[in-house]
């Protein structure tokens, strides 16, 4: 037997004409109205167990369930990015993210990421984290799901961090003060030295 006639004895299977192949129609046949009070609980049942972290949906699950409920995603991406600036000592990045579905509906959301609301191992990826969070928010808005996505959570006590920062002085006078943030001059000096030392 050669490669050309390898499949000659195979029978092609056909889908019976009375079988529905649209997953969306099958899953949503008994769905409550998206505006009803039962919707949230119903929508959360559409997520697979591996798409939830402590009951909060992951972005990958939000994408899949959104397409099941609302149809194909035609566009999904950041529409505005505000990266970390040199003057921002907290490393805050902000992203506006838009999701557009084949039915014409479009949802946009904004999210930020900085050292106070992002776990330490991800702080270096502020723009990517902000983008993922903004996408999660847009998809949650589209699905009318209550609560937050898993990617929006942090183990840090963000409220305490913000309170502590707001109590601090804006910059030092040059004298050592362990409660103050460094001045722009100190930041620039350290930045230049780091570049010189590679």
CSV table of C-alpha atoms in Angstrom, one decimal:
chain,number,residue,atom,x,y,z
A,1,UNK,CA,0.0,0.0,0.0
A,2,UNK,CA,1.4,3.4,-1.0
A,3,UNK,CA,0.6,6.9,0.3
A,4,UNK,CA,-1.7,7.7,-2.6
A,5,UNK,CA,-4.2,4.9,-1.9
A,6,UNK,CA,-3.8,4.9,1.9
A,7,UNK,CA,-7.4,6.2,2.5
A,8,UNK,CA,-9.2,4.4,-0.4
A,9,UNK,CA,-10.9,1.9,1.9
A,10,UNK,CA,-12.0,4.5,4.4
A,11,UNK,CA,-15.7,5.4,4.6
A,12,UNK,CA,-16.5,9.1,5.0
A,13,UNK,CA,-18.8,9.8,7.9
A,14,UNK,CA,-21.6,12.3,7.4
A,15,UNK,CA,-23.4,14.2,10.1
A,16,UNK,CA,-27.1,13.2,10.1
A,17,UNK,CA,-29.3,16.0,8.9
A,18,UNK,CA,-31.4,16.0,12.1
A,19,UNK,CA,-28.3,16.7,14.3
A,20,UNK,CA,-27.6,20.2,15.6
A,21,UNK,CA,-23.9,21.0,15.4
A,22,UNK,CA,-24.2,24.5,16.9
A,23,UNK,CA,-22.9,24.2,20.5
A,24,UNK,CA,-24.3,27.6,21.3
A,25,UNK,CA,-27.9,26.6,20.5
A,26,UNK,CA,-27.7,23.4,22.5
A,27,UNK,CA,-26.2,25.1,25.6
A,28,UNK,CA,-28.4,28.1,25.6
A,29,UNK,CA,-31.7,26.3,24.8
A,30,UNK,CA,-32.9,26.5,28.4
A,31,UNK,CA,-30.9,29.6,29.4
A,32,UNK,CA,-32.6,32.4,31.4
A,33,UNK,CA,-32.7,35.9,29.9
A,34,UNK,CA,-29.4,37.7,30.3
A,35,UNK,CA,-31.2,40.5,32.2
A,36,UNK,CA,-32.8,38.1,34.7
A,37,UNK,CA,-31.6,37.6,38.2
A,38,UNK,CA,-30.9,33.9,37.4
A,39,UNK,CA,-28.4,34.7,34.6
A,40,UNK,CA,-25.2,35.0,36.7
A,41,UNK,CA,-25.6,31.6,38.3
A,42,UNK,CA,-26.5,30.0,34.9
A,43,UNK,CA,-23.5,31.7,33.2
A,44,UNK,CA,-21.1,30.5,35.9
A,45,UNK,CA,-22.2,26.9,35.3
A,46,UNK,CA,-20.9,27.2,31.7
A,47,UNK,CA,-17.3,27.4,32.9
A,48,UNK,CA,-15.2,24.3,33.2
A,49,UNK,CA,-13.7,23.5,36.6
A,50,UNK,CA,-10.2,24.3,35.2
A,51,UNK,CA,-11.4,27.7,34.1
A,52,UNK,CA,-12.1,28.9,37.6
A,53,UNK,CA,-9.8,29.8,40.5
A,54,UNK,CA,-11.7,29.9,43.8
A,55,UNK,CA,-14.9,30.6,41.9
A,56,UNK,CA,-13.4,33.4,39.8
A,57,UNK,CA,-13.2,32.9,36.0
A,58,UNK,CA,-9.9,33.0,34.2
A,59,UNK,CA,-9.7,35.1,31.1
A,60,UNK,CA,-9.4,32.0,28.9
A,61,UNK,CA,-12.7,30.7,30.2
A,62,UNK,CA,-14.3,34.1,29.8
A,63,UNK,CA,-13.2,34.1,26.1
A,64,UNK,CA,-14.7,30.6,25.5
A,65,UNK,CA,-18.0,31.2,27.3
A,66,UNK,CA,-18.4,34.6,25.7
A,67,UNK,CA,-18.2,33.0,22.2
A,68,UNK,CA,-20.7,30.3,23.3
A,69,UNK,CA,-23.2,32.9,24.5
A,70,UNK,CA,-22.6,35.9,22.2
A,71,UNK,CA,-21.0,34.4,19.1
A,72,UNK,CA,-17.6,34.7,17.4
A,73,UNK,CA,-15.2,37.4,18.6
A,74,UNK,CA,-14.3,39.5,15.6
A,75,UNK,CA,-11.8,41.8,17.4
A,76,UNK,CA,-10.1,41.6,20.7
A,77,UNK,CA,-7.2,43.8,21.7
A,78,UNK,CA,-5.9,46.9,23.4
A,79,UNK,CA,-7.1,50.1,21.9
A,80,UNK,CA,-5.1,52.4,24.2
A,81,UNK,CA,-2.0,51.6,26.2
A,82,UNK,CA,-0.5,53.9,28.8
A,83,UNK,CA,2.9,52.2,29.7
A,84,UNK,CA,4.9,52.8,32.8
A,85,UNK,CA,6.5,56.2,32.6
A,86,UNK,CA,9.9,57.1,34.1
A,87,UNK,CA,8.4,59.6,36.5
A,88,UNK,CA,5.9,57.0,37.9
A,89,UNK,CA,7.7,55.5,40.9
A,90,UNK,CA,4.9,53.0,41.4
A,91,UNK,CA,5.3,51.5,37.9
A,92,UNK,CA,1.6,51.9,36.9
A,93,UNK,CA,0.5,50.9,33.4
A,94,UNK,CA,-3.1,51.4,32.2
A,95,UNK,CA,-4.7,49.7,29.2
A,96,UNK,CA,-8.1,50.1,27.5
A,97,UNK,CA,-9.2,46.9,25.9
A,98,UNK,CA,-12.1,46.3,23.4
A,99,UNK,CA,-13.9,43.1,22.4
A,100,UNK,CA,-16.2,43.1,19.4
A,101,UNK,CA,-18.5,40.2,18.6
A,102,UNK,CA,-19.9,39.1,15.2
A,103,UNK,CA,-23.4,40.3,16.3
A,104,UNK,CA,-22.1,43.9,16.4
A,105,UNK,CA,-21.9,44.3,20.1
A,106,UNK,CA,-18.7,45.9,21.4
A,107,UNK,CA,-17.4,46.1,25.0
A,108,UNK,CA,-14.5,48.2,26.3
A,109,UNK,CA,-12.9,48.3,29.7
A,110,UNK,CA,-9.9,49.8,31.4
A,111,UNK,CA,-7.5,48.3,34.0
A,112,UNK,CA,-4.2,49.2,35.5
A,113,UNK,CA,-1.4,47.3,37.1
A,114,UNK,CA,1.2,48.6,39.5
A,115,UNK,CA,3.3,47.4,42.4
A,116,UNK,CA,0.5,47.8,44.9
A,117,UNK,CA,-2.1,45.8,43.1
A,118,UNK,CA,0.0,43.1,41.4
A,119,UNK,CA,1.7,40.1,43.0
A,120,UNK,CA,5.5,40.6,43.1
A,121,UNK,CA,6.3,37.9,40.5
A,122,UNK,CA,4.3,39.8,37.9
A,123,UNK,CA,5.2,43.4,38.7
A,124,UNK,CA,7.7,43.5,35.9
A,125,UNK,CA,4.9,42.9,33.3
A,126,UNK,CA,2.7,45.8,34.2
A,127,UNK,CA,1.4,46.4,30.7
A,128,UNK,CA,0.6,42.8,30.0
A,129,UNK,CA,-1.2,42.4,33.4
A,130,UNK,CA,-3.2,45.6,32.8
A,131,UNK,CA,-4.2,44.3,29.3
A,132,UNK,CA,-5.3,40.9,30.7
A,133,UNK,CA,-7.3,42.6,33.4
A,134,UNK,CA,-9.0,45.0,31.0
A,135,UNK,CA,-9.9,42.1,28.7
A,136,UNK,CA,-11.3,40.2,31.6
A,137,UNK,CA,-13.4,43.2,32.6
A,138,UNK,CA,-14.7,43.7,29.1
A,139,UNK,CA,-15.7,40.0,28.8
A,140,UNK,CA,-17.4,40.1,32.2
A,141,UNK,CA,-19.3,43.2,31.1
A,142,UNK,CA,-20.3,41.4,27.9
A,143,UNK,CA,-21.4,38.3,29.9
A,144,UNK,CA,-23.1,40.3,32.6
A,145,UNK,CA,-21.2,38.4,35.3
A,146,UNK,CA,-20.9,39.7,38.8
A,147,UNK,CA,-17.6,39.7,40.7
A,148,UNK,CA,-14.1,39.8,39.4
A,149,UNK,CA,-11.9,37.6,37.2
A,150,UNK,CA,-9.0,35.6,38.8
A,151,UNK,CA,-6.4,37.8,37.0
A,152,UNK,CA,-7.8,40.9,38.7
A,153,UNK,CA,-7.0,39.5,42.2
A,154,UNK,CA,-3.8,39.9,44.2
A,155,UNK,CA,-2.6,38.5,47.5
A,156,UNK,CA,-1.5,42.0,48.5
A,157,UNK,CA,-3.5,44.2,50.8
A,158,UNK,CA,-3.9,47.0,48.2
A,159,UNK,CA,-6.1,49.2,50.4
A,160,UNK,CA,-3.4,49.3,53.1
A,161,UNK,CA,-0.7,50.0,50.5
A,162,UNK,CA,-2.6,52.9,49.1
A,163,UNK,CA,-3.3,54.3,52.6
A,164,UNK,CA,0.4,54.0,53.5
A,165,UNK,CA,1.5,55.8,50.3
A,166,UNK,CA,-1.0,58.6,50.8
A,167,UNK,CA,0.4,59.2,54.3
A,168,UNK,CA,4.0,59.5,53.0
A,169,UNK,CA,5.6,62.7,52.0
A,170,UNK,CA,6.0,63.3,48.3
A,171,UNK,CA,9.8,63.4,48.3
A,172,UNK,CA,12.8,63.7,50.6
A,173,UNK,CA,14.7,66.9,51.4
A,174,UNK,CA,17.9,65.0,51.0
A,175,UNK,CA,18.1,63.9,54.7
A,176,UNK,CA,17.5,60.3,55.4
A,177,UNK,CA,13.8,59.6,56.2
A,178,UNK,CA,12.6,56.0,56.0
A,179,UNK,CA,9.0,57.2,55.5
A,180,UNK,CA,9.6,59.2,52.3
A,181,UNK,CA,9.9,58.2,48.7
A,182,UNK,CA,13.1,59.1,46.8
A,183,UNK,CA,13.3,62.4,45.0
A,184,UNK,CA,13.5,62.8,41.2
A,185,UNK,CA,17.2,63.7,41.5
A,186,UNK,CA,17.8,60.5,43.5
A,187,UNK,CA,15.9,58.4,41.0
A,188,UNK,CA,17.8,59.9,38.0
A,189,UNK,CA,21.2,59.3,39.8
A,190,UNK,CA,20.4,55.7,40.4
A,191,UNK,CA,19.1,55.3,36.9
A,192,UNK,CA,22.2,56.7,35.3
A,193,UNK,CA,24.5,54.6,37.5
A,194,UNK,CA,22.6,51.5,36.6
A,195,UNK,CA,23.0,52.2,32.9
A,196,UNK,CA,26.7,53.0,33.3
A,197,UNK,CA,27.2,49.6,35.1
A,198,UNK,CA,24.9,47.8,32.6
